[in-house]
Each structure stands twice: as C-alpha cells, then as structure tokens.
Tab-separated table of N, CA and C in Angstrom:
chain	number	residue	atom	x	y	z
A	156	MET	N	-7.455	-28.906	1.022
A	156	MET	CA	-7.828	-27.357	1.423
A	156	MET	C	-7.237	-26.463	0.994
A	157	ASN	N	-8.191	-25.368	0.779
A	157	ASN	CA	-7.490	-24.022	-0.110
A	157	ASN	C	-7.683	-22.791	0.933
A	158	ILE	N	-6.011	-21.975	0.752
A	158	ILE	CA	-5.839	-21.333	1.880
A	158	ILE	C	-5.002	-20.263	1.024
A	159	SER	N	-6.564	-19.148	0.946
A	159	SER	CA	-5.901	-17.485	0.239
A	159	SER	C	-5.467	-16.132	1.046
A	160	ILE	N	-4.985	-15.460	0.927
A	160	ILE	CA	-4.592	-14.280	1.715
A	160	ILE	C	-5.977	-13.256	1.048
A	161	HIS	N	-6.570	-13.306	2.479
A	161	HIS	CA	-7.860	-12.288	2.787
A	161	HIS	C	-7.650	-10.661	2.801
A	162	TYR	N	-6.334	-10.409	4.157
A	162	TYR	CA	-6.298	-9.455	4.612
A	162	TYR	C	-4.771	-9.571	4.453
A	163	ALA	N	-4.376	-7.955	4.122
A	163	ALA	CA	-3.007	-7.688	4.162
A	163	ALA	C	-2.673	-6.882	4.861
A	164	PHE	N	-2.094	-6.180	5.708
A	164	PHE	CA	-2.324	-4.665	6.489
A	164	PHE	C	-0.984	-3.454	6.224
A	165	LEU	N	-1.240	-2.785	5.843
A	165	LEU	CA	0.101	-1.666	5.598
A	165	LEU	C	-0.835	-0.444	6.365
A	166	PRO	N	0.941	0.460	7.369
A	166	PRO	CA	0.345	1.613	8.141
A	166	PRO	C	0.183	2.996	7.312
A	167	HIS	N	-1.004	3.707	7.387
A	167	HIS	CA	-1.033	4.804	6.749
A	167	HIS	C	-0.602	5.856	8.177
A	168	THR	N	0.127	7.146	7.319
A	168	THR	CA	-0.015	8.226	8.328
A	168	THR	C	-0.802	9.509	8.160
A	169	ASP	N	-1.640	9.285	7.213
A	169	ASP	CA	-2.155	10.521	6.692
A	169	ASP	C	-3.927	9.916	5.743
A	170	ALA	N	-4.866	9.615	6.267
A	170	ALA	CA	-5.802	8.538	5.436
A	170	ALA	C	-6.425	9.383	4.352
A	171	GLU	N	-6.490	10.704	4.019
A	171	GLU	CA	-7.023	10.965	3.251
A	171	GLU	C	-5.854	10.938	1.531
A	172	ALA	N	-4.195	11.049	2.035
A	172	ALA	CA	-3.560	10.776	1.342
A	172	ALA	C	-3.807	9.856	1.018
A	173	ALA	N	-3.749	8.563	1.713
A	173	ALA	CA	-4.052	7.179	1.633
A	173	ALA	C	-5.155	6.928	0.256
A	174	LEU	N	-5.955	7.371	0.531
A	174	LEU	CA	-7.216	7.134	-0.332
A	174	LEU	C	-7.118	8.086	-1.763
A	175	GLY	N	-6.322	9.154	-1.703
A	175	GLY	CA	-5.740	9.630	-2.979
A	175	GLY	C	-4.897	8.479	-3.632
A	176	PHE	N	-4.044	7.828	-2.980
A	176	PHE	CA	-3.564	6.890	-3.761
A	176	PHE	C	-3.866	5.527	-3.892
A	177	TYR	N	-4.670	5.007	-2.769
A	177	TYR	CA	-4.997	3.318	-3.086
A	177	TYR	C	-6.541	3.489	-4.301
A	178	ARG	N	-7.011	4.667	-3.868
A	178	ARG	CA	-8.358	4.661	-4.444
A	178	ARG	C	-8.164	5.434	-5.871
A	179	ASP	N	-7.638	6.421	-5.765
A	179	ASP	CA	-7.761	7.374	-7.183
A	179	ASP	C	-7.213	7.079	-8.128
A	180	ALA	N	-5.498	7.214	-7.584
A	180	ALA	CA	-4.786	6.257	-8.051
A	180	ALA	C	-4.480	5.143	-8.579
A	181	LEU	N	-4.454	4.038	-7.995
A	181	LEU	CA	-4.351	2.385	-8.264
A	181	LEU	C	-5.980	2.101	-8.567
A	182	GLY	N	-7.077	3.070	-8.082
A	182	GLY	CA	-8.342	2.475	-8.943
A	182	GLY	C	-9.051	1.410	-7.771
A	183	PHE	N	-8.807	1.382	-6.331
A	183	PHE	CA	-9.094	0.339	-5.604
A	183	PHE	C	-10.419	0.927	-5.153
A	184	LEU	N	-11.406	0.025	-4.715
A	184	LEU	CA	-12.700	-0.446	-4.027
A	184	LEU	C	-12.454	0.123	-2.894
A	185	VAL	N	-13.076	1.197	-2.053
A	185	VAL	CA	-13.073	1.480	-0.598
A	185	VAL	C	-14.615	0.672	-0.053
A	186	ARG	N	-13.482	-0.400	0.454
A	186	ARG	CA	-14.469	-1.537	1.143
A	186	ARG	C	-15.269	-0.900	2.821
A	187	ASN	N	-14.484	-0.591	3.485
A	187	ASN	CA	-14.820	0.343	4.868
A	187	ASN	C	-13.997	1.152	4.997
A	188	ASP	N	-14.613	1.701	6.157
A	188	ASP	CA	-13.734	3.207	6.421
A	188	ASP	C	-13.790	3.580	7.402
A	189	VAL	N	-13.427	3.283	8.985
A	189	VAL	CA	-14.057	2.617	9.881
A	189	VAL	C	-13.210	4.104	10.781
A	190	GLY	N	-13.725	5.171	11.641
A	190	GLY	CA	-13.137	5.799	12.638
A	190	GLY	C	-13.359	5.499	13.551
A	191	TYR	N	-12.136	5.663	15.120
A	191	TYR	CA	-12.612	5.489	16.183
A	191	TYR	C	-11.462	6.214	17.087
A	192	ASP	N	-11.796	7.111	17.842
A	192	ASP	CA	-10.942	7.761	18.821
A	192	ASP	C	-9.903	8.792	18.218
A	193	GLY	N	-10.436	9.640	16.792
A	193	GLY	CA	-9.692	10.190	16.289
A	193	GLY	C	-8.651	9.383	15.184
A	194	LEU	N	-8.550	8.084	15.042
A	194	LEU	CA	-8.048	6.962	14.480
A	194	LEU	C	-9.116	6.651	13.183
A	195	ARG	N	-8.190	6.269	12.151
A	195	ARG	CA	-8.786	6.009	10.850
A	195	ARG	C	-8.410	5.098	10.156
A	196	TRP	N	-9.182	3.567	9.743
A	196	TRP	CA	-8.818	2.711	9.145
A	196	TRP	C	-9.764	2.383	8.231
A	197	LEU	N	-8.867	2.217	7.026
A	197	LEU	CA	-9.376	2.114	5.761
A	197	LEU	C	-9.227	0.897	4.978
A	198	THR	N	-10.138	-0.328	4.440
A	198	THR	CA	-9.968	-1.239	3.441
A	198	THR	C	-10.124	-1.055	2.180
A	199	VAL	N	-9.133	-1.728	1.324
A	199	VAL	CA	-9.492	-1.317	0.075
A	199	VAL	C	-8.905	-2.405	-0.728
A	200	GLY	N	-9.404	-2.751	-2.020
A	200	GLY	CA	-9.308	-3.732	-2.605
A	200	GLY	C	-9.395	-4.016	-4.259
A	201	PRO	N	-8.305	-4.424	-5.012
A	201	PRO	CA	-9.158	-4.439	-6.014
A	201	PRO	C	-10.874	-5.206	-6.745
A	202	GLU	N	-11.191	-4.189	-7.497
A	202	GLU	CA	-12.981	-4.392	-8.335
A	202	GLU	C	-12.766	-5.561	-8.941
A	203	GLY	N	-13.582	-6.780	-8.205
A	203	GLY	CA	-14.099	-8.546	-9.082
A	203	GLY	C	-13.030	-9.006	-8.081
A	204	GLN	N	-12.152	-8.236	-7.348
A	204	GLN	CA	-11.480	-9.458	-5.948
A	204	GLN	C	-12.503	-9.127	-4.569
A	205	PRO	N	-13.605	-9.440	-4.441
A	205	PRO	CA	-13.910	-9.371	-2.846
A	205	PRO	C	-13.068	-9.825	-2.057
A	206	GLU	N	-12.755	-10.769	-1.936
A	206	GLU	CA	-11.628	-11.799	-1.115
A	206	GLU	C	-10.655	-11.199	-0.713
A	207	THR	N	-10.024	-9.822	-1.587
A	207	THR	CA	-8.486	-9.645	-1.126
A	207	THR	C	-8.587	-8.069	-0.760
A	208	SER	N	-8.328	-7.836	0.180
A	208	SER	CA	-8.121	-6.345	0.987
A	208	SER	C	-7.071	-6.004	1.195
A	209	ILE	N	-6.500	-4.662	1.313
A	209	ILE	CA	-5.467	-4.147	2.037
A	209	ILE	C	-6.309	-3.301	3.023
A	210	VAL	N	-5.799	-3.054	4.784
A	210	VAL	CA	-6.351	-2.862	5.572
A	210	VAL	C	-4.987	-1.755	5.794
A	211	LEU	N	-5.618	-0.145	5.766
A	211	LEU	CA	-4.711	0.610	5.819
A	211	LEU	C	-5.034	1.225	7.306
A	212	HIS	N	-3.986	1.094	8.240
A	212	HIS	CA	-4.359	1.520	9.601
A	212	HIS	C	-3.336	2.347	10.116
A	213	PRO	N	-3.937	3.485	11.270
A	213	PRO	CA	-2.976	4.190	11.990
A	213	PRO	C	-1.980	3.134	12.531
A	214	PRO	N	-0.352	3.567	12.340
A	214	PRO	CA	0.279	2.816	13.227
A	214	PRO	C	1.030	3.344	14.793
A	215	ALA	N	1.423	2.108	15.243
A	215	ALA	CA	1.776	2.678	16.874
A	215	ALA	C	0.662	3.003	17.399
A	216	THR	N	-0.118	2.418	17.054
A	216	THR	CA	-1.606	2.698	18.037
A	216	THR	C	-1.383	1.541	19.535
A	217	ASP	N	-0.921	0.644	19.482
A	217	ASP	CA	-1.007	-0.465	20.236
A	217	ASP	C	-0.598	0.416	22.228
A	218	PRO	N	-1.180	0.535	22.712
A	218	PRO	CA	-1.023	1.019	24.136
A	218	PRO	C	0.218	0.884	24.515
A	219	GLY	N	0.564	-0.177	24.473
A	219	GLY	CA	1.900	-0.956	25.070
A	219	GLY	C	3.219	-0.456	24.236
A	220	ILE	N	2.933	0.397	23.587
A	220	ILE	CA	4.196	0.979	22.792
A	220	ILE	C	4.634	2.104	23.239
A	221	THR	N	5.808	2.249	23.492
A	221	THR	CA	6.503	3.279	24.077
A	221	THR	C	6.821	4.645	23.072
A	222	GLU	N	6.769	5.878	23.639
A	222	GLU	CA	7.247	7.047	22.779
A	222	GLU	C	8.287	6.721	21.946
A	223	GLY	N	9.282	6.016	22.324
A	223	GLY	CA	10.594	6.051	21.992
A	223	GLY	C	9.969	4.848	20.549
A	224	GLU	N	9.711	4.032	20.460
A	224	GLU	CA	9.274	3.074	20.118
A	224	GLU	C	8.230	3.602	19.055
A	225	ARG	N	7.317	4.322	19.253
A	225	ARG	CA	6.726	4.644	18.469
A	225	ARG	C	7.551	5.953	16.932
A	226	ARG	N	8.115	6.534	18.091
A	226	ARG	CA	8.905	7.219	16.610
A	226	ARG	C	9.860	6.237	16.261
A	227	THR	N	10.295	5.477	16.493
A	227	THR	CA	10.753	4.033	15.312
A	227	THR	C	10.311	3.695	14.261
A	228	LEU	N	9.230	3.585	14.883
A	228	LEU	CA	8.280	2.970	13.780
A	228	LEU	C	7.781	4.000	12.515
A	229	LEU	N	7.547	5.070	12.914
A	229	LEU	CA	7.334	6.282	11.893
A	229	LEU	C	8.140	6.235	11.623
A	230	GLU	N	9.664	5.969	11.497
A	230	GLU	CA	10.691	6.772	10.941
A	230	GLU	C	11.186	5.658	9.854
A	231	LEU	N	10.898	4.030	10.449
A	231	LEU	CA	10.544	3.258	9.641
A	231	LEU	C	9.760	3.019	8.373
A	232	ILE	N	8.606	3.467	8.802
A	232	ILE	CA	7.456	3.625	7.846
A	232	ILE	C	7.779	4.714	6.356
A	233	ALA	N	8.567	5.883	7.338
A	233	ALA	CA	8.780	7.153	6.284
A	233	ALA	C	9.767	6.600	5.240
A	234	LYS	N	10.782	6.044	5.832
A	234	LYS	CA	12.255	5.283	4.995
A	234	LYS	C	11.604	4.337	4.145
A	235	GLY	N	10.191	3.400	4.196
A	235	GLY	CA	9.831	2.620	3.138
A	235	GLY	C	10.484	1.128	3.475
A	236	SER	N	10.603	0.963	5.257
A	236	SER	CA	11.352	0.033	5.981
A	236	SER	C	10.514	-0.570	6.434
A	237	TYR	N	9.574	-0.631	7.005
A	237	TYR	CA	8.678	-1.336	7.510
A	237	TYR	C	7.445	-1.720	6.888
A	238	GLY	N	6.697	-1.617	5.567
A	238	GLY	CA	5.889	-2.191	5.132
A	238	GLY	C	6.462	-2.347	3.635
A	239	ALA	N	5.555	-3.608	3.139
A	239	ALA	CA	5.702	-3.499	1.493
A	239	ALA	C	5.023	-4.240	1.106
A	240	LEU	N	4.560	-4.034	-0.104
A	240	LEU	CA	3.721	-5.206	-1.092
A	240	LEU	C	3.925	-5.584	-2.265
A	241	THR	N	3.412	-6.496	-2.673
A	241	THR	CA	3.893	-6.492	-4.714
A	241	THR	C	2.257	-6.705	-5.255
A	242	LEU	N	2.051	-5.789	-6.281
A	242	LEU	CA	0.886	-6.181	-6.580
A	242	LEU	C	1.334	-6.317	-8.569
A	243	ALA	N	0.443	-7.194	-8.955
A	243	ALA	CA	0.734	-7.505	-9.998
A	243	ALA	C	-0.394	-6.764	-11.287
A	244	SER	N	-0.114	-6.164	-12.512
A	244	SER	CA	-0.994	-5.517	-13.429
A	244	SER	C	-0.590	-6.401	-14.935
A	245	ASP	N	-2.150	-6.170	-15.432
A	245	ASP	CA	-1.517	-7.218	-16.917
A	245	ASP	C	-1.007	-5.958	-17.934
A	246	ASP	N	-1.029	-4.612	-17.329
A	246	ASP	CA	-0.497	-3.965	-18.125
A	246	ASP	C	0.453	-2.764	-17.579
A	247	LEU	N	1.459	-3.119	-17.389
A	247	LEU	CA	2.389	-2.446	-16.025
A	247	LEU	C	2.423	-0.855	-16.579
A	248	ASP	N	2.639	-0.903	-17.989
A	248	ASP	CA	3.699	0.352	-18.712
A	248	ASP	C	2.559	1.724	-18.428
A	249	ALA	N	0.722	1.122	-18.696
A	249	ALA	CA	0.054	1.657	-18.313
A	249	ALA	C	-0.373	2.606	-16.663
A	250	LEU	N	-0.130	0.936	-15.837
A	250	LEU	CA	-0.409	1.787	-15.188
A	250	LEU	C	0.823	2.788	-14.298
A	251	PHE	N	1.852	2.142	-14.761
A	251	PHE	CA	3.218	3.265	-14.193
A	251	PHE	C	2.629	4.548	-14.714
A	252	ASP	N	2.228	5.069	-15.855
A	252	ASP	CA	2.093	6.209	-16.376
A	252	ASP	C	0.982	6.348	-15.546
A	253	ARG	N	-0.123	6.022	-15.482
A	253	ARG	CA	-1.246	6.579	-14.826
A	253	ARG	C	-0.898	6.632	-13.124
A	254	LEU	N	0.038	5.501	-13.024
A	254	LEU	CA	0.410	6.292	-11.095
A	254	LEU	C	1.606	7.992	-11.200
A	255	VAL	N	2.522	7.673	-12.266
A	255	VAL	CA	3.246	9.186	-12.642
A	255	VAL	C	2.345	10.375	-12.682
A	256	ALA	N	1.145	10.433	-13.681
A	256	ALA	CA	0.338	11.188	-13.523
A	256	ALA	C	0.087	11.980	-12.292
A	257	HIS	N	-0.459	10.908	-11.391
A	257	HIS	CA	-1.332	10.899	-10.346
A	257	HIS	C	-0.110	11.817	-8.878
A	258	GLY	N	1.458	11.614	-9.662
A	258	GLY	CA	2.545	12.349	-8.894
A	258	GLY	C	2.668	11.628	-7.788
A	259	THR	N	2.482	9.935	-8.012
A	259	THR	CA	3.110	9.069	-6.999
A	259	THR	C	4.479	9.650	-7.037
A	260	ASP	N	4.779	8.886	-5.908
A	260	ASP	CA	6.631	8.740	-5.678
A	260	ASP	C	6.962	7.709	-5.966
A	261	VAL	N	7.849	8.003	-7.771
A	261	VAL	CA	8.550	6.550	-8.235
A	261	VAL	C	10.087	6.285	-7.464
A	262	VAL	N	9.929	4.555	-7.394
A	262	VAL	CA	11.391	4.445	-7.052
A	262	VAL	C	11.866	3.336	-7.820
A	263	GLN	N	11.293	3.145	-8.518
A	263	GLN	CA	11.612	2.710	-9.997
A	263	GLN	C	11.153	2.302	-11.163
A	264	GLU	N	11.625	2.420	-12.363
A	264	GLU	CA	10.617	2.631	-13.414
A	264	GLU	C	10.689	1.127	-13.799
A	265	PRO	N	9.636	1.007	-15.365
A	265	PRO	CA	9.483	-0.508	-15.156
A	265	PRO	C	10.807	-0.998	-16.067
A	266	LEU	N	11.202	-2.229	-15.472
A	266	LEU	CA	12.143	-2.478	-15.583
A	266	LEU	C	12.378	-4.242	-16.007
A	267	ASP	N	12.867	-5.071	-16.823
A	267	ASP	CA	13.623	-6.365	-16.980
A	267	ASP	C	14.451	-6.558	-16.156
A	268	GLN	N	14.026	-7.303	-14.822
A	268	GLN	CA	14.980	-7.883	-13.641
A	268	GLN	C	15.715	-9.070	-14.445
A	269	PRO	N	16.701	-9.335	-13.662
A	269	PRO	CA	17.502	-10.517	-14.044
A	269	PRO	C	17.040	-11.633	-14.085
A	270	TYR	N	16.042	-11.660	-12.936
A	270	TYR	CA	15.538	-12.623	-12.387
A	270	TYR	C	14.228	-13.101	-13.107
A	271	GLY	N	13.968	-12.291	-13.865
A	271	GLY	CA	12.843	-12.535	-15.278
A	271	GLY	C	11.655	-12.122	-14.723
A	272	VAL	N	11.586	-11.105	-14.030
A	272	VAL	CA	10.283	-10.609	-13.762
A	272	VAL	C	10.723	-8.999	-14.484
A	273	ARG	N	9.352	-8.178	-15.070
A	273	ARG	CA	9.157	-7.178	-15.785
A	273	ARG	C	8.746	-6.355	-14.129
A	274	ASP	N	8.870	-5.100	-13.863
A	274	ASP	CA	8.097	-4.410	-12.611
A	274	ASP	C	8.883	-3.467	-12.553
A	275	CYS	N	8.212	-2.353	-11.673
A	275	CYS	CA	8.466	-1.066	-11.338
A	275	CYS	C	8.191	-1.018	-9.442
A	276	ALA	N	8.676	0.128	-8.718
A	276	ALA	CA	8.117	0.149	-7.584
A	276	ALA	C	7.521	1.683	-6.973
A	277	PHE	N	6.964	1.730	-6.295
A	277	PHE	CA	6.593	3.136	-6.070
A	277	PHE	C	6.210	3.362	-4.699
A	278	ARG	N	6.205	4.317	-3.456
A	278	ARG	CA	6.154	4.504	-2.545
A	278	ARG	C	4.950	5.050	-2.363
A	279	ASP	N	4.149	4.630	-1.213
A	279	ASP	CA	2.468	5.159	-0.967
A	279	ASP	C	3.226	6.115	-0.303
A	280	PRO	N	1.739	7.576	-0.083
A	280	PRO	CA	2.485	8.631	0.878
A	280	PRO	C	2.670	8.335	1.992
A	281	ALA	N	2.742	7.209	2.480
A	281	ALA	CA	3.191	7.077	4.367
A	281	ALA	C	4.511	6.834	4.259
A	282	GLY	N	4.777	6.011	2.780
A	282	GLY	CA	6.284	5.446	2.832
A	282	GLY	C	6.093	3.846	2.351
A	283	ASN	N	5.211	3.629	2.562
A	283	ASN	CA	5.030	1.934	2.455
A	283	ASN	C	6.180	1.233	0.939
A	284	LEU	N	6.719	0.310	0.292
A	284	LEU	CA	7.186	-0.253	-0.787
A	284	LEU	C	6.203	-0.501	-1.578
A	285	LEU	N	5.659	-0.572	-2.370
A	285	LEU	CA	4.902	-1.105	-3.403
A	285	LEU	C	5.807	-1.453	-4.803
A	286	ARG	N	5.926	-2.759	-4.803
A	286	ARG	CA	6.195	-3.093	-6.426
A	286	ARG	C	5.199	-3.532	-7.249
A	287	ILE	N	5.196	-3.431	-8.317
A	287	ILE	CA	3.887	-3.574	-9.050
A	287	ILE	C	4.784	-4.851	-10.319
A	288	ASN	N	4.808	-5.744	-10.385
A	288	ASN	CA	5.036	-6.921	-11.623
A	288	ASN	C	4.001	-6.859	-12.674
A	289	GLN	N	4.895	-7.501	-13.578
A	289	GLN	CA	4.012	-7.626	-14.890
A	289	GLN	C	3.221	-8.859	-14.656
A	290	ALA	N	1.783	-8.771	-14.976
A	290	ALA	CA	1.430	-10.204	-14.636
A	290	ALA	C	1.247	-10.978	-16.092
A	291	GLY	N	1.642	-12.272	-15.821
A	291	GLY	CA	1.268	-12.999	-16.820
A	291	GLY	C	2.806	-13.054	-17.561
C-alpha cells in the first residue's frame, strides 16, 4: 500500500499577496482558484508534481467560530505560530536569492544546521512559516 500527501492546507489573509508569493516568487502553478461568498481558495503546487498541492484558504471561516476565536486565529497566523510547511530545493541558495529579490520576509538565511540539514526560512504574506531544505 502506498500513501502520499495530496493536499496540505495553509491559511491566507490576502489572496493576491498569496499568489504573488506562491506563484510569482516560488514559481508554483495555480491549479485552482475558487471564489465563494466574497472568499477565495487557491490551490497551488510545484510544476511536474500534479499529485502534490497546497490549498491556501481563508482563515476562520467555520460558522461555529466566535469572533474572539477568529481574532486569536488571525493573531496566531500573523505571528507565524499557526501554519508551517517545509519544502525542499535542489538549489537552496538560488531559491533563497530569488525569494529575496521578490521582497519575501526572510526569517533565516541559508544555514548548515547541527542536525545535518542545510536550510533557510521565510514567512509567506499571511505569516505562515516556510522552511526550505537543500534537497539531496
């Protein structure tokens, strides 16, 4: 039996800013762009990997969430304490330079970690933490 990750979900607080990051800076393909009731869901993913996608969704839209809970969720997202994802690149330094050129919020420059991984970290426009590992 094979199990794979098909979708990962991260919140966005601004669909256009999310597209600017995931499509324009990272180079992901937009697989779906769905609007409903003034809200927008975006599905993006790496070229050549159609089976793996990230769904960028409007946060705190569940009708059972109170206004106080909604505020708390938005505060956690903005701090980078809500969603996180780790990506990998075969050329970490080139991708880092590309993201910096796009004005992305740098959390950590490329670094050889003591646990054997070379990585860097950014925040997307909503505040989600994205770590990028050197592949291979």
